[in-house]
Structure formats: C-alpha cells, structure tokens
Coordinates of C-alpha atoms and ligand atoms in Angstrom, one line a residue:
M1281 CA 129.3 114.2 76.2
D1282 CA 130.1 111.2 74.1
I1283 CA 128.2 107.9 74.4
I1284 CA 131.1 106.1 76.2
Q1285 CA 131.3 108.9 78.9
A1286 CA 127.5 108.8 79.3
I1287 CA 127.6 105.1 79.9
Q1288 CA 130.6 105.2 82.2
Q1289 CA 129.3 108.1 84.3
R1290 CA 125.5 107.3 84.5
R1291 CA 124.2 106.6 87.9
S1292 CA 120.7 106.2 89.3
I1293 CA 119.6 109.6 90.6
R1294 CA 117.0 109.6 93.4
E1295 CA 116.7 113.3 94.4
F1296 CA 116.1 116.3 92.1
T1297 CA 116.1 120.0 92.1
K1298 CA 113.0 122.0 91.3
K1299 CA 114.3 123.1 87.9
R1300 CA 111.9 122.4 85.1
I1301 CA 112.9 120.2 82.1
P1302 CA 112.3 122.1 78.8
A1303 CA 109.6 120.4 76.8
N1304 CA 111.8 119.9 73.7
V1305 CA 114.5 118.2 75.9
L1306 CA 112.0 115.7 77.4
K1307 CA 110.6 115.0 73.9
T1308 CA 114.1 114.2 72.5
I1309 CA 114.8 112.0 75.5
L1310 CA 111.6 110.0 74.9
E1311 CA 112.2 109.7 71.2
C1312 CA 115.6 108.2 72.0
G1313 CA 113.6 105.5 73.9
L1314 CA 111.6 104.9 70.7
Q1315 CA 114.9 104.5 68.8
A1316 CA 115.8 101.3 70.7
P1317 CA 116.1 97.9 69.0
S1318 CA 113.2 95.4 69.6
S1319 CA 112.4 91.8 68.5
K1320 CA 110.9 91.9 65.0
N1321 CA 110.9 95.7 65.3
S1322 CA 107.7 95.1 67.3
N1323 CA 108.2 98.3 69.4
P1324 CA 106.6 96.6 72.5
W1325 CA 106.9 99.7 74.7
F1326 CA 104.4 102.4 75.5
F1327 CA 105.4 105.4 77.6
V1328 CA 103.1 107.7 79.5
V1329 CA 104.6 110.9 80.9
T1330 CA 103.1 112.3 84.1
K1331 CA 103.9 115.5 86.1
G1332 CA 102.6 117.4 89.0
K1333 CA 99.4 116.2 90.6
T1334 CA 99.1 113.0 88.5
K1335 CA 102.7 112.0 89.3
N1336 CA 102.0 112.5 93.0
Q1337 CA 98.8 110.6 92.8
I1338 CA 100.7 107.6 91.5
A1339 CA 103.3 108.0 94.3
A1340 CA 100.3 107.9 96.8
W1341 CA 98.9 104.7 95.2
I1342 CA 102.4 103.0 95.5
E1343 CA 102.6 104.1 99.1
E1344 CA 99.1 103.0 100.0
N1345 CA 99.2 99.6 98.2
A1346 CA 102.8 98.8 99.4
K1347 CA 101.4 98.5 102.9
S1348 CA 99.9 95.2 101.8
R1349 CA 102.4 92.4 102.4
L1350 CA 101.3 90.8 99.1
V1351 CA 103.0 93.4 97.0
R1352 CA 106.1 93.9 99.0
G1353 CA 109.3 92.7 97.4
P1354 CA 111.7 91.7 96.2
T1355 CA 110.8 88.2 97.3
D1356 CA 112.7 84.9 96.8
A1357 CA 110.6 82.9 94.3
R1358 CA 111.6 79.7 96.1
T1359 CA 110.4 80.7 99.6
G1360 CA 108.0 83.5 99.0
K1361 CA 109.9 85.5 101.6
M1362 CA 111.9 88.6 101.3
A1363 CA 115.1 87.5 99.4
E1364 CA 118.2 87.3 101.5
G1365 CA 120.2 90.5 101.3
A1366 CA 117.2 92.3 99.8
F1367 CA 115.5 95.3 101.2
D1368 CA 112.2 97.1 100.6
S1369 CA 113.0 100.3 98.7
T1370 CA 109.4 101.4 98.2
A1371 CA 109.4 104.3 100.7
E1372 CA 112.6 105.7 99.1
S1373 CA 111.1 105.3 95.7
V1374 CA 108.0 107.2 96.6
T1375 CA 110.1 110.1 97.9
T1376 CA 112.1 110.0 94.6
I1377 CA 108.9 110.2 92.5
R1378 CA 107.7 113.2 94.5
S1379 CA 111.0 115.0 94.0
A1380 CA 111.1 114.3 90.2
F1381 CA 110.1 116.8 87.6
A1382 CA 108.5 114.0 85.5
Y1383 CA 107.6 110.4 86.0
I1384 CA 107.4 108.1 83.0
I1385 CA 105.3 105.0 83.2
V1386 CA 106.7 102.1 81.1
F1387 CA 104.2 99.7 79.6
N1388 CA 104.6 96.4 77.7
R1389 CA 101.9 96.3 75.0
G1390 CA 102.6 92.6 74.5
P1391 CA 102.5 92.7 70.7
L1392 CA 104.2 89.3 70.3
S1393 CA 103.4 87.4 73.5
G1394 CA 99.9 88.7 74.3
G1395 CA 101.3 89.8 77.6
K1396 CA 102.2 88.3 81.0
D1397 CA 98.8 86.7 81.6
E1398 CA 98.9 84.9 78.2
V1399 CA 102.4 83.5 79.2
L1400 CA 101.1 82.3 82.5
K1401 CA 98.3 80.3 80.9
N1402 CA 100.9 77.9 79.7
P1403 CA 102.4 76.2 82.8
R1404 CA 105.8 75.8 81.0
G1405 CA 105.6 79.2 79.4
G1406 CA 105.6 77.8 75.9
R1407 CA 106.6 79.9 72.9
S1408 CA 105.1 83.0 74.3
L1409 CA 107.6 82.9 77.2
Y1410 CA 110.4 83.6 74.7
T1411 CA 108.5 86.3 72.8
Y1412 CA 107.7 87.9 76.2
M1413 CA 111.4 87.8 77.1
G1414 CA 112.1 89.5 73.8
E1415 CA 109.6 92.2 74.6
I1416 CA 111.1 92.9 78.0
I1417 CA 114.6 93.0 76.6
G1418 CA 113.5 95.6 73.9
I1419 CA 111.9 97.6 76.7
G1420 CA 115.1 97.4 78.7
A1421 CA 117.0 98.8 75.7
A1422 CA 114.5 101.7 75.4
V1423 CA 114.8 102.4 79.1
Q1424 CA 118.6 102.5 78.9
N1425 CA 118.4 104.9 75.9
I1426 CA 116.2 107.2 78.0
L1427 CA 118.6 107.0 80.9
L1428 CA 121.6 107.8 78.8
A1429 CA 119.9 110.5 76.8
A1430 CA 118.9 112.1 80.2
K1431 CA 122.6 111.9 81.3
S1432 CA 123.8 113.6 78.1
F1433 CA 121.4 116.5 78.8
G1434 CA 122.8 116.9 82.4
L1435 CA 119.7 115.3 83.8
G1436 CA 119.4 112.5 86.3
A1437 CA 117.0 109.6 86.2
V1438 CA 116.3 106.2 87.8
Y1439 CA 114.4 103.2 86.6
M1440 CA 112.0 101.9 89.2
A1441 CA 110.2 98.6 89.5
D1442 CA 108.8 99.9 92.8
S1443 CA 105.9 101.3 90.8
Y1444 CA 104.5 97.8 90.9
P1445 CA 102.0 98.3 93.8
A1446 CA 100.3 101.1 91.7
R1447 CA 99.9 98.9 88.6
E1448 CA 96.2 98.1 88.9
A1449 CA 95.2 101.6 89.8
V1450 CA 97.2 103.0 86.8
Q1451 CA 95.6 100.4 84.5
K1452 CA 92.2 101.3 85.7
A1453 CA 92.7 105.0 85.5
L1454 CA 94.0 104.7 81.9
N1455 CA 91.5 102.0 81.0
T1456 CA 94.1 99.8 79.5
K1457 CA 95.1 96.1 79.6
A1458 CA 98.7 97.0 78.8
E1459 CA 101.0 95.8 81.5
M1460 CA 102.9 98.4 83.5
V1461 CA 106.4 96.9 83.8
G1462 CA 108.1 99.8 85.5
S1463 CA 108.7 103.5 85.6
I1464 CA 111.4 106.2 85.3
A1465 CA 111.7 109.3 87.5
I1466 CA 113.6 112.2 85.9
G1467 CA 114.8 115.7 86.7
Y1468 CA 117.9 117.8 87.3
P1469 CA 120.1 116.0 89.8
A1470 CA 120.3 117.3 93.4
Y1471 CA 123.7 115.5 93.9
S1472 CA 126.4 113.9 91.7
P1473 CA 127.5 110.4 92.7
K1474 CA 130.8 108.9 91.6
P1475 CA 130.7 106.3 88.8
R1476 CA 129.8 102.9 90.1
K1477 CA 132.4 100.1 90.5
I1478 CA 131.9 97.3 87.9
E1479 CA 132.3 93.6 88.5
K1480 CA 134.8 92.6 85.9
R1481 CA 134.7 88.9 86.9
L1482 CA 131.2 88.8 85.2
V1483 CA 132.9 88.8 81.7
T1484 CA 135.1 86.0 80.5
T1485 CA 136.1 84.1 77.4
W1486 CA 134.6 80.8 76.2
E1487 CA 137.8 78.9 77.1
T1488 CA 137.9 80.2 80.7
A1489 CA 134.2 79.6 81.1
K1490 CA 134.7 75.9 80.1
K1491 CA 137.6 75.6 82.6
K1492 CA 136.2 77.6 85.6
G1493 CA 132.4 77.6 84.9
I1494 CA 130.0 80.6 85.0
R1495 CA 129.6 82.5 88.3
M1496 CA 126.2 81.3 89.7
D1497 CA 126.1 83.3 93.0
N1498 CA 122.7 83.5 94.5
F1499 CA 120.8 86.8 95.0
T1500 CA 123.3 89.6 95.7
A1501 CA 121.6 92.8 96.5
M1502 CA 123.7 95.8 97.4
R1503 CA 122.4 98.8 99.2
F1504 CA 122.5 101.9 97.0
Ligands
FMN2199 C1 114.9 96.2 86.7 C2 115.3 97.3 87.6 C3 114.5 97.7 88.7 C4 114.9 98.7 89.5 N1 114.1 99.1 90.5 C5 114.4 100.2 91.3 C6 113.5 100.7 92.2 O1 112.4 100.2 92.3 N2 113.9 101.7 93.0 C7 115.1 102.3 92.9 O2 115.4 103.2 93.6 N3 116.0 101.8 92.0 C8 115.7 100.8 91.2 N4 116.6 100.4 90.2 C9 117.9 101.0 90.1 C10 119.0 100.1 90.7 O3 118.9 100.1 92.1 C11 120.4 100.6 90.2 O4 120.5 100.6 88.8 C12 121.5 99.8 90.8 O5 121.6 99.9 92.2 C13 122.9 100.2 90.2 O6 123.1 101.6 90.5 P1 123.4 102.7 89.4 O7 122.2 102.7 88.5 O8 123.6 104.0 90.1 O9 124.6 102.2 88.6 C14 116.2 99.4 89.3 C15 117.0 99.0 88.3 C16 116.6 98.0 87.4 C17 117.4 97.6 86.2

C-alpha cells in the first residue's frame, strides 16, 4: 500500500479480532512514530506499550474515574458544560481498549515548555505556550505516523483522548511527571469502514480567504 492510499483509506477502528500482532510489526510501527518531525528535533513524545492485564487495568481506571462529572468531556470552555453537539464517548472507548491487542500510552515529556503545568503558571501562556503547542504538534505527527504504519500492515487503530480520566493513576503507577496526552488502541480490525468524506471547503486560496473569510463555525461534533 502506498502512502497516499494509506492516508485516503485510514479510518479509526474501534473493534478488533483476537489475532496477535507480531512483535517485529509492532516495533516497526512504533519506530515510525519516532521518525516524526518535531520542534527543534526535541522528540517530545514517549510511548508506553501495554497489553493484557495492564491494558485492561487502564481501561478499568478510565471507566471508574469517568463516573466523576469533573473529568467527563468534551466540555465547552466558555460554559463548562458538555459542548453542544458533543457526546461522551468514554464507555465506547473503554470497550475499544478491552478489544485491542495493544494499547499505547502517549506522553509529552515537555522538553521545551516544561509541560502543561509550567504553561499554566503564566496566565497568558507566555513563550512556553508556543513551545508547548510545538510539542503537541510533533506528538500529533508521531501519532499519525503510527496510525498510517498500522494501516499499511493491515492493522486498525484509533487515537483516543478518552484515556484522560486514567492519567493520574497511570502517572502514579509509572512514577512519572510526564504528561499523558492520549493513547492509541491497535489490533487487527474486526470490520472495514469506508473512507471518510472530507470537507473540501476547509481549504482555500489566499485570494478567496480575503474575499470570503475563513470558516469559523463553532464546535461541530459528528457521531462516528
Ligand atoms: C485529538 C483526538 C482525540 C480523539 N479522541 C477519541 C476518543 O477518545 N475516542 C474515540 O473513539 N476516538 C477518538 N478520536 C478519533 C476521532 O473520533 C476520529 O478521528 C474522527 O471521528 C474521524 O474519523 P476517522 O478517524 O475514522 O477518519 C480522536 C481523534 C483525535 C485527533
């Protein structure tokens, strides 16, 4: 499969068969993550691979802690309430993690910004806000490399922010201050969805943007 096909056909996969992923395949996929570009070549990521009981323990932490209203999301930053059109996907994500062969925890080491807590010390974000954004963009690139490498091996995967409710338990268990930004469930797909429709109006030229502006629609969540 060439890279363009992998990009065009990749979908988030949330249910997996019991087939095991060979160790060398998983290793190659993770190394594709490490190949991603990052600000100042800072390699802000850190990946921890879990399987079996450990993976299911994390799913249980998510399930347990998501019961608390404080960590339910996504919320609208302006009102603190569940964003309009949004839905809580935690329960589905827990089922996905249980079904996956492996579950990869994605950390930001914060090599440039010092991490989220450092950014929050400055009410206006300061310089560290931009370096933090750079870290997260690099991690996004690494995640996408992993998703596409998985696709090219005939595997399925999904990136999940829904790991958030387990972040403190994970940090404590691994005795780390590194920030858990998300996670990836991966395995052989139990189904094959069609390629997703893309929103072509979200790309334009400079001239058209000057004339018609940039689309600024509010939160638009679509059920998957
Ligand atoms: C930052 C981010 C967070 C996401 N969090 C979740 C999640 O917690 N649970 C989930 O099932 N999917 C999650 N997804 C996957 C999106 O729902 C999915 O990419 C989107 O619906 C588009 O579908 P597609 O990936 O099949 O093209 C997340 C994706 C991103 C980029």
